[in-house]
JSON list of C-alpha atoms in Angstrom, two decimals:
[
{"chain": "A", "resi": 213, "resn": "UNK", "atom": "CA", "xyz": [0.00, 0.00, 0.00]},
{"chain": "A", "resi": 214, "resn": "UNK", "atom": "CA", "xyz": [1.58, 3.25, -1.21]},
{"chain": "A", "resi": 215, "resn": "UNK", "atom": "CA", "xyz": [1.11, 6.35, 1.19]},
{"chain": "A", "resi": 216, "resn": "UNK", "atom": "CA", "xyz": [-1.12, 7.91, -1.06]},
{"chain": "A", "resi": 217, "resn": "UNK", "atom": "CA", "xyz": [-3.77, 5.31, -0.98]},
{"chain": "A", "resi": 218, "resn": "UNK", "atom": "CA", "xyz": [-3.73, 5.17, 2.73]},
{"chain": "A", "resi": 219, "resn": "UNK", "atom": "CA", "xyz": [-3.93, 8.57, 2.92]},
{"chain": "A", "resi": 220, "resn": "UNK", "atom": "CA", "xyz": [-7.36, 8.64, 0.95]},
{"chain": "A", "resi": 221, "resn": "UNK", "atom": "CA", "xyz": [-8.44, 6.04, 2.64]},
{"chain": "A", "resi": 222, "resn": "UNK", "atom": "CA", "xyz": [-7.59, 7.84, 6.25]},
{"chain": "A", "resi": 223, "resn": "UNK", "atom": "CA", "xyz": [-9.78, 10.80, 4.56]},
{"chain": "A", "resi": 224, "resn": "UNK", "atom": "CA", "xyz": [-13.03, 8.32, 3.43]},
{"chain": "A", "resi": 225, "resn": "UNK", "atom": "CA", "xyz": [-12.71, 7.15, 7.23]},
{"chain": "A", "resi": 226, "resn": "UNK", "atom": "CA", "xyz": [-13.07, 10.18, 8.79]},
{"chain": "A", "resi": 227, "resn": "UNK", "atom": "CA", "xyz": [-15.23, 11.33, 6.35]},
{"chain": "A", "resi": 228, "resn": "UNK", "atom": "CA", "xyz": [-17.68, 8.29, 7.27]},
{"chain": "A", "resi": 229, "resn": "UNK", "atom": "CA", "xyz": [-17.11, 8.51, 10.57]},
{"chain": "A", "resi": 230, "resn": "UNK", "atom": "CA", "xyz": [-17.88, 12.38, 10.88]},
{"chain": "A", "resi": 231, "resn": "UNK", "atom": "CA", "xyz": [-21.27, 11.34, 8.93]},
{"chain": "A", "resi": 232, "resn": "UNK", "atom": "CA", "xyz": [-21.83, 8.40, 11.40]},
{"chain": "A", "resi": 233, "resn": "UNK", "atom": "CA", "xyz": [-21.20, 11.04, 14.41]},
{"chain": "A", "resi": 234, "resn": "UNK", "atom": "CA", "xyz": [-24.03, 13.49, 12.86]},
{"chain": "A", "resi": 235, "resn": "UNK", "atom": "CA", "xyz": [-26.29, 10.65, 12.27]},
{"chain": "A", "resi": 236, "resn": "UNK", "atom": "CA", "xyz": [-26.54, 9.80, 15.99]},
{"chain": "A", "resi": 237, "resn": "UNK", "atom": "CA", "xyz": [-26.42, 13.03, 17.25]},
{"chain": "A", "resi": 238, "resn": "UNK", "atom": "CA", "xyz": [-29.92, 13.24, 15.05]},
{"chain": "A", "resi": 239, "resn": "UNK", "atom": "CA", "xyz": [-30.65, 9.93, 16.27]},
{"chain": "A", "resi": 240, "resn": "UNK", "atom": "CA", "xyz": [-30.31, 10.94, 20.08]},
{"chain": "A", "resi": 241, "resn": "UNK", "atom": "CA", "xyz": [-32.14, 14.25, 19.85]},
{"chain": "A", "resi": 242, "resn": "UNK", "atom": "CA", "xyz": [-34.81, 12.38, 18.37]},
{"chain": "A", "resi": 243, "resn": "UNK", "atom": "CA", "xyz": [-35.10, 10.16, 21.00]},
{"chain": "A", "resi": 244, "resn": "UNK", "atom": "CA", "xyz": [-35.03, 12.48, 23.45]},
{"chain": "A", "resi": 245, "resn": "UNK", "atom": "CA", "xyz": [-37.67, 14.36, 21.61]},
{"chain": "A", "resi": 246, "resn": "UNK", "atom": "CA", "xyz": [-39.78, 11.18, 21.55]},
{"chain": "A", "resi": 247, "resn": "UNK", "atom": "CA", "xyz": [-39.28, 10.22, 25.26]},
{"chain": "A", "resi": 248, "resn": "UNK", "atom": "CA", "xyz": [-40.49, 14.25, 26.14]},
{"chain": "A", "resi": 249, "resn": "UNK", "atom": "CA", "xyz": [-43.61, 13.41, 23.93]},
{"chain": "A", "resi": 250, "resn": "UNK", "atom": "CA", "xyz": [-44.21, 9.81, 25.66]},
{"chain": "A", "resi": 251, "resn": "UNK", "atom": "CA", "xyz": [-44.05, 11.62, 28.92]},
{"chain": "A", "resi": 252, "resn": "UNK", "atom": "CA", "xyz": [-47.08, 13.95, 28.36]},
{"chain": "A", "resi": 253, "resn": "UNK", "atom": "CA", "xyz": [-48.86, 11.55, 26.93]},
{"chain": "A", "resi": 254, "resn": "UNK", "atom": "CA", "xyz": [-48.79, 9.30, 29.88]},
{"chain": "A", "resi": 255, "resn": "UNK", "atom": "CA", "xyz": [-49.61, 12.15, 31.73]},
{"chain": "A", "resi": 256, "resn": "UNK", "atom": "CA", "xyz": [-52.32, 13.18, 30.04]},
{"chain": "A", "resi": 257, "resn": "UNK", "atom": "CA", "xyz": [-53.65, 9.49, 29.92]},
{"chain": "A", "resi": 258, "resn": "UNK", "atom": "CA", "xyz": [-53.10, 9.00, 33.48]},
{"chain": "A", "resi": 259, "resn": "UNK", "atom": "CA", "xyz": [-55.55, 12.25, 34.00]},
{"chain": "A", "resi": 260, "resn": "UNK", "atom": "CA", "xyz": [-57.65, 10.96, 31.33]},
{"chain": "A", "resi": 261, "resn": "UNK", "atom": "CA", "xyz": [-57.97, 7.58, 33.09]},
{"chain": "A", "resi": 262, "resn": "UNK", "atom": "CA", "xyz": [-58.20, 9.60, 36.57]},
{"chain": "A", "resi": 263, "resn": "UNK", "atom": "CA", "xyz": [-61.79, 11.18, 34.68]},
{"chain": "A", "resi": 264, "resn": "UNK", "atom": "CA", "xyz": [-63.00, 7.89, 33.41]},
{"chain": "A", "resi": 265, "resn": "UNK", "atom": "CA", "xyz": [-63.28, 6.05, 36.52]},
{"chain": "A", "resi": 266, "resn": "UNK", "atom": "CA", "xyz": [-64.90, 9.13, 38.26]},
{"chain": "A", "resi": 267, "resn": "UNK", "atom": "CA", "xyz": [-67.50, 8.85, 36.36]},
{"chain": "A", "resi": 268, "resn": "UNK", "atom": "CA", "xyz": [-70.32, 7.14, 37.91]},
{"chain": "A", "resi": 269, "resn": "UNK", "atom": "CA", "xyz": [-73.03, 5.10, 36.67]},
{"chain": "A", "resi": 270, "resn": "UNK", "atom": "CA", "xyz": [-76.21, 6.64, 34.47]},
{"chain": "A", "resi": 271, "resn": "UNK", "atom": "CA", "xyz": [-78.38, 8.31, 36.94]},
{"chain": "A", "resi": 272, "resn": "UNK", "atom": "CA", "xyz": [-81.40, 7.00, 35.04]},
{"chain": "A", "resi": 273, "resn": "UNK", "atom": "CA", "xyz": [-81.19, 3.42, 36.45]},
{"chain": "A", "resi": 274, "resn": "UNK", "atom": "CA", "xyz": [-81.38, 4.38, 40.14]},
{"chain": "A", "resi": 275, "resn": "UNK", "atom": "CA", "xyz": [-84.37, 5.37, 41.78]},
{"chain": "A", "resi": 276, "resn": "UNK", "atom": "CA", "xyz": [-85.50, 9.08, 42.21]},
{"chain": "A", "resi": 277, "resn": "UNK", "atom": "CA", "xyz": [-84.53, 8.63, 46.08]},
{"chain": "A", "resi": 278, "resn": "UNK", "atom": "CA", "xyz": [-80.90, 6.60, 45.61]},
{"chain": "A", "resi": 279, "resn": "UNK", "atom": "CA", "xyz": [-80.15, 9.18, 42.76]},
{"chain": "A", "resi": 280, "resn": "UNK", "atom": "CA", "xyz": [-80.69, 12.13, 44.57]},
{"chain": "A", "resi": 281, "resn": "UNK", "atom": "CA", "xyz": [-78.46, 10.46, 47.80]},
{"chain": "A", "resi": 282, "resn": "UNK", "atom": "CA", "xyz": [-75.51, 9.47, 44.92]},
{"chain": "A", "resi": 283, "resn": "UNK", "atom": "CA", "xyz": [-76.06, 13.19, 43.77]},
{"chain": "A", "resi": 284, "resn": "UNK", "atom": "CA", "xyz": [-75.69, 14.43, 47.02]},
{"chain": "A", "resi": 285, "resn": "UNK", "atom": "CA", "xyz": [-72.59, 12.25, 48.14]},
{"chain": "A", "resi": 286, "resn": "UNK", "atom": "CA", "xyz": [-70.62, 12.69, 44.89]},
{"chain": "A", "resi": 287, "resn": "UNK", "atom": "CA", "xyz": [-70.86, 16.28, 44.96]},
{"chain": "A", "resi": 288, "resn": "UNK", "atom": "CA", "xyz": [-69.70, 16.46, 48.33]},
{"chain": "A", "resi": 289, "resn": "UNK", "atom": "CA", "xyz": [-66.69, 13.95, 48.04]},
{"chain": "A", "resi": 290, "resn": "UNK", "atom": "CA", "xyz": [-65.23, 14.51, 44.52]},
{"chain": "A", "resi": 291, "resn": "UNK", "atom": "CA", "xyz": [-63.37, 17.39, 44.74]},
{"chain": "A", "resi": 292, "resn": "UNK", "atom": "CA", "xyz": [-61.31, 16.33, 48.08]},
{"chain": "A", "resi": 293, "resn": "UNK", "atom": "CA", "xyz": [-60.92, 13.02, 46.12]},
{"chain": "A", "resi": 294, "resn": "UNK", "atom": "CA", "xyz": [-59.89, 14.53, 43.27]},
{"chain": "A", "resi": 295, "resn": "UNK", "atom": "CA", "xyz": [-57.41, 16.59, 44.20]},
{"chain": "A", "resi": 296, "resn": "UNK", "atom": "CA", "xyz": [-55.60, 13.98, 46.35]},
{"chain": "A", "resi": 297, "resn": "UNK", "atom": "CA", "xyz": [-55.58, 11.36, 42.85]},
{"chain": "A", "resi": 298, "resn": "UNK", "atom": "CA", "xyz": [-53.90, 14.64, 41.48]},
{"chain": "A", "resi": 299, "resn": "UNK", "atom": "CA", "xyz": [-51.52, 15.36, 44.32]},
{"chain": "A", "resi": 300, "resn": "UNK", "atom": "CA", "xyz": [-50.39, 11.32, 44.24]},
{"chain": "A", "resi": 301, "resn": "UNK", "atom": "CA", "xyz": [-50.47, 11.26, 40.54]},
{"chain": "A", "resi": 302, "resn": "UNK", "atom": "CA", "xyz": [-47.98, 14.14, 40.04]},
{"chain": "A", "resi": 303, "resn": "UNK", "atom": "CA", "xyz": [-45.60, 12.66, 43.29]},
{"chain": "A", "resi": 304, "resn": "UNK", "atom": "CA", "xyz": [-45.42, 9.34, 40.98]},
{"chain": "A", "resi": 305, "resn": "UNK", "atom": "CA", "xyz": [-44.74, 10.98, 37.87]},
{"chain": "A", "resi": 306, "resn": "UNK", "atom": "CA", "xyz": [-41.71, 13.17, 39.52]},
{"chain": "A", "resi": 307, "resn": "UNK", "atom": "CA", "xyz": [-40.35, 9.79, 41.53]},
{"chain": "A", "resi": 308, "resn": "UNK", "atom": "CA", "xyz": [-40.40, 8.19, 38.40]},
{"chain": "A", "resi": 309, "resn": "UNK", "atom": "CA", "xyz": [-37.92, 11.19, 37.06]},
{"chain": "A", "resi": 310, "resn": "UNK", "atom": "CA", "xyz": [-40.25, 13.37, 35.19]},
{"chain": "A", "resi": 311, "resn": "UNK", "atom": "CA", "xyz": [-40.66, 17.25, 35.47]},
{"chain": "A", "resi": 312, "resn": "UNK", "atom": "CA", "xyz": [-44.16, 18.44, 36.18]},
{"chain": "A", "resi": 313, "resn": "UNK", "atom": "CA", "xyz": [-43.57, 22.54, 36.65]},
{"chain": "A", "resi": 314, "resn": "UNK", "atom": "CA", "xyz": [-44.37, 23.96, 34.28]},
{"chain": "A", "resi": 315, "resn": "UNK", "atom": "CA", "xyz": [-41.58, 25.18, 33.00]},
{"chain": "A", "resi": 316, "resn": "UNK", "atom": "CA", "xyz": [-39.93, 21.41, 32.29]},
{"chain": "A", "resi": 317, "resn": "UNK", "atom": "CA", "xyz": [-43.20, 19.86, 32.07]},
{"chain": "A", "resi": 318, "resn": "UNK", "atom": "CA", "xyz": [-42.96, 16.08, 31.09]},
{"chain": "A", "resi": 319, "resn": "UNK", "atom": "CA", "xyz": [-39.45, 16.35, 30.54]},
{"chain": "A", "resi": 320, "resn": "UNK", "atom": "CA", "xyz": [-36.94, 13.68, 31.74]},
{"chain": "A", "resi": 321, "resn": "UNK", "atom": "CA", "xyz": [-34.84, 14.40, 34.81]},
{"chain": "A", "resi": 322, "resn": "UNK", "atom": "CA", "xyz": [-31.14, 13.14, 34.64]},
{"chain": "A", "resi": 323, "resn": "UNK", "atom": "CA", "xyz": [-30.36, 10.78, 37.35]},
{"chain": "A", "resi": 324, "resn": "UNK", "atom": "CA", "xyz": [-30.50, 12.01, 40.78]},
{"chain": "A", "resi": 325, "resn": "UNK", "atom": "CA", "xyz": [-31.66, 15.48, 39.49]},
{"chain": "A", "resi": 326, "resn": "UNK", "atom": "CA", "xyz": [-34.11, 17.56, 42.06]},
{"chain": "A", "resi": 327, "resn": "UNK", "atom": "CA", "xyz": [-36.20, 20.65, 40.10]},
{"chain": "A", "resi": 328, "resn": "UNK", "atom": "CA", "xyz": [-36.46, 23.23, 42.47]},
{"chain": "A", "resi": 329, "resn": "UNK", "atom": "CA", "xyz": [-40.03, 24.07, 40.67]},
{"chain": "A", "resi": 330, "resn": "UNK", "atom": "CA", "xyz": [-41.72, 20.97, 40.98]},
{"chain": "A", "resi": 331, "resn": "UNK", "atom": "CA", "xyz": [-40.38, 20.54, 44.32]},
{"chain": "A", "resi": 332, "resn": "UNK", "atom": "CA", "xyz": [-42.02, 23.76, 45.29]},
{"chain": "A", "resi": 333, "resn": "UNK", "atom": "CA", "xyz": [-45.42, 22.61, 43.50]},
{"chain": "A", "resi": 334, "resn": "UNK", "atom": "CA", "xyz": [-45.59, 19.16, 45.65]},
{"chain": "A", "resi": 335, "resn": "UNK", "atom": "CA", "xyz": [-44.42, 21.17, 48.74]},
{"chain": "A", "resi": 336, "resn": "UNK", "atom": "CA", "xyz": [-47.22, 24.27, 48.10]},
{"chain": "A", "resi": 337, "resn": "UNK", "atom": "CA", "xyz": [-50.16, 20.75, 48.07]},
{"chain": "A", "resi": 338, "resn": "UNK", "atom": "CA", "xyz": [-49.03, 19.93, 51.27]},
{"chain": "A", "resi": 339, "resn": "UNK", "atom": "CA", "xyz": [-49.03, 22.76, 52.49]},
{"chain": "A", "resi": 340, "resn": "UNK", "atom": "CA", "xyz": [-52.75, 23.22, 51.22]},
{"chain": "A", "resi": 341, "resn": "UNK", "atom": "CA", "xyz": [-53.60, 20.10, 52.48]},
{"chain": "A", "resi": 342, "resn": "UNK", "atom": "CA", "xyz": [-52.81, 20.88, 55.96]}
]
């Protein structure tokens, strides 16, 4: 092999490998993109879900005296309940690493990262809870 030769071929190699580099670099972003967009979905399914099983049975199949008691007790109880699915639902999403401020919202945290915002929005439910 004459120096020549090896020297193009030194060239084509870091010519492929500087395409290779740019490739993943697209690769990763997209990924990253993707994994944001999977986390606000879940979020948004969990809430979703949250809505679903609130809902309570038609009204029409109970009589007038039972529907005015479910009525009554449902009115009273769901918004306590509620917010405390809420409160638990947003704890599990940020132990599980994911930003719910609203600034990072449904964004991954690295590895032993604490957000100073959504630490203050699970500290000011407590402190309305109390």
């Amino acid at each position: 092999m004459d120096e020549s030769n090896l020297t193009q071929i030194l060239a084509l190699m870091d010519s492929q490998f500087s395409q290779l580099s740019d490739t993943m670099a697209q690769l990763k972003h997209q990924v990253t993109e993707l994994s944001h967009e999977n986390n606000r979905l879940r979020m948004a399914n969990a809430q979703l879900a949250s809505v679903v099983s609130e809902a309570s049975p038609p009204l029409s199949d109970l009589p007038q005296e039972q529907e005015d008691k479910h009525q009554e007790e449902t009115s009273q109880a769901a918004p306590a309940k509620r917010q405390q699915a809420g409160r638990e639902r947003l704890q599990t999403f940020y132990q599980e690493g994911i930003h719910i401020c609203h600034t990072f919202y449904g964004m991954k945290r690295e590895p032993g990262e604490e957000c100073i915002f959504c630490q203050n929005l699970l500290d000011s439910f407590q402190r309305d809870n109390h």
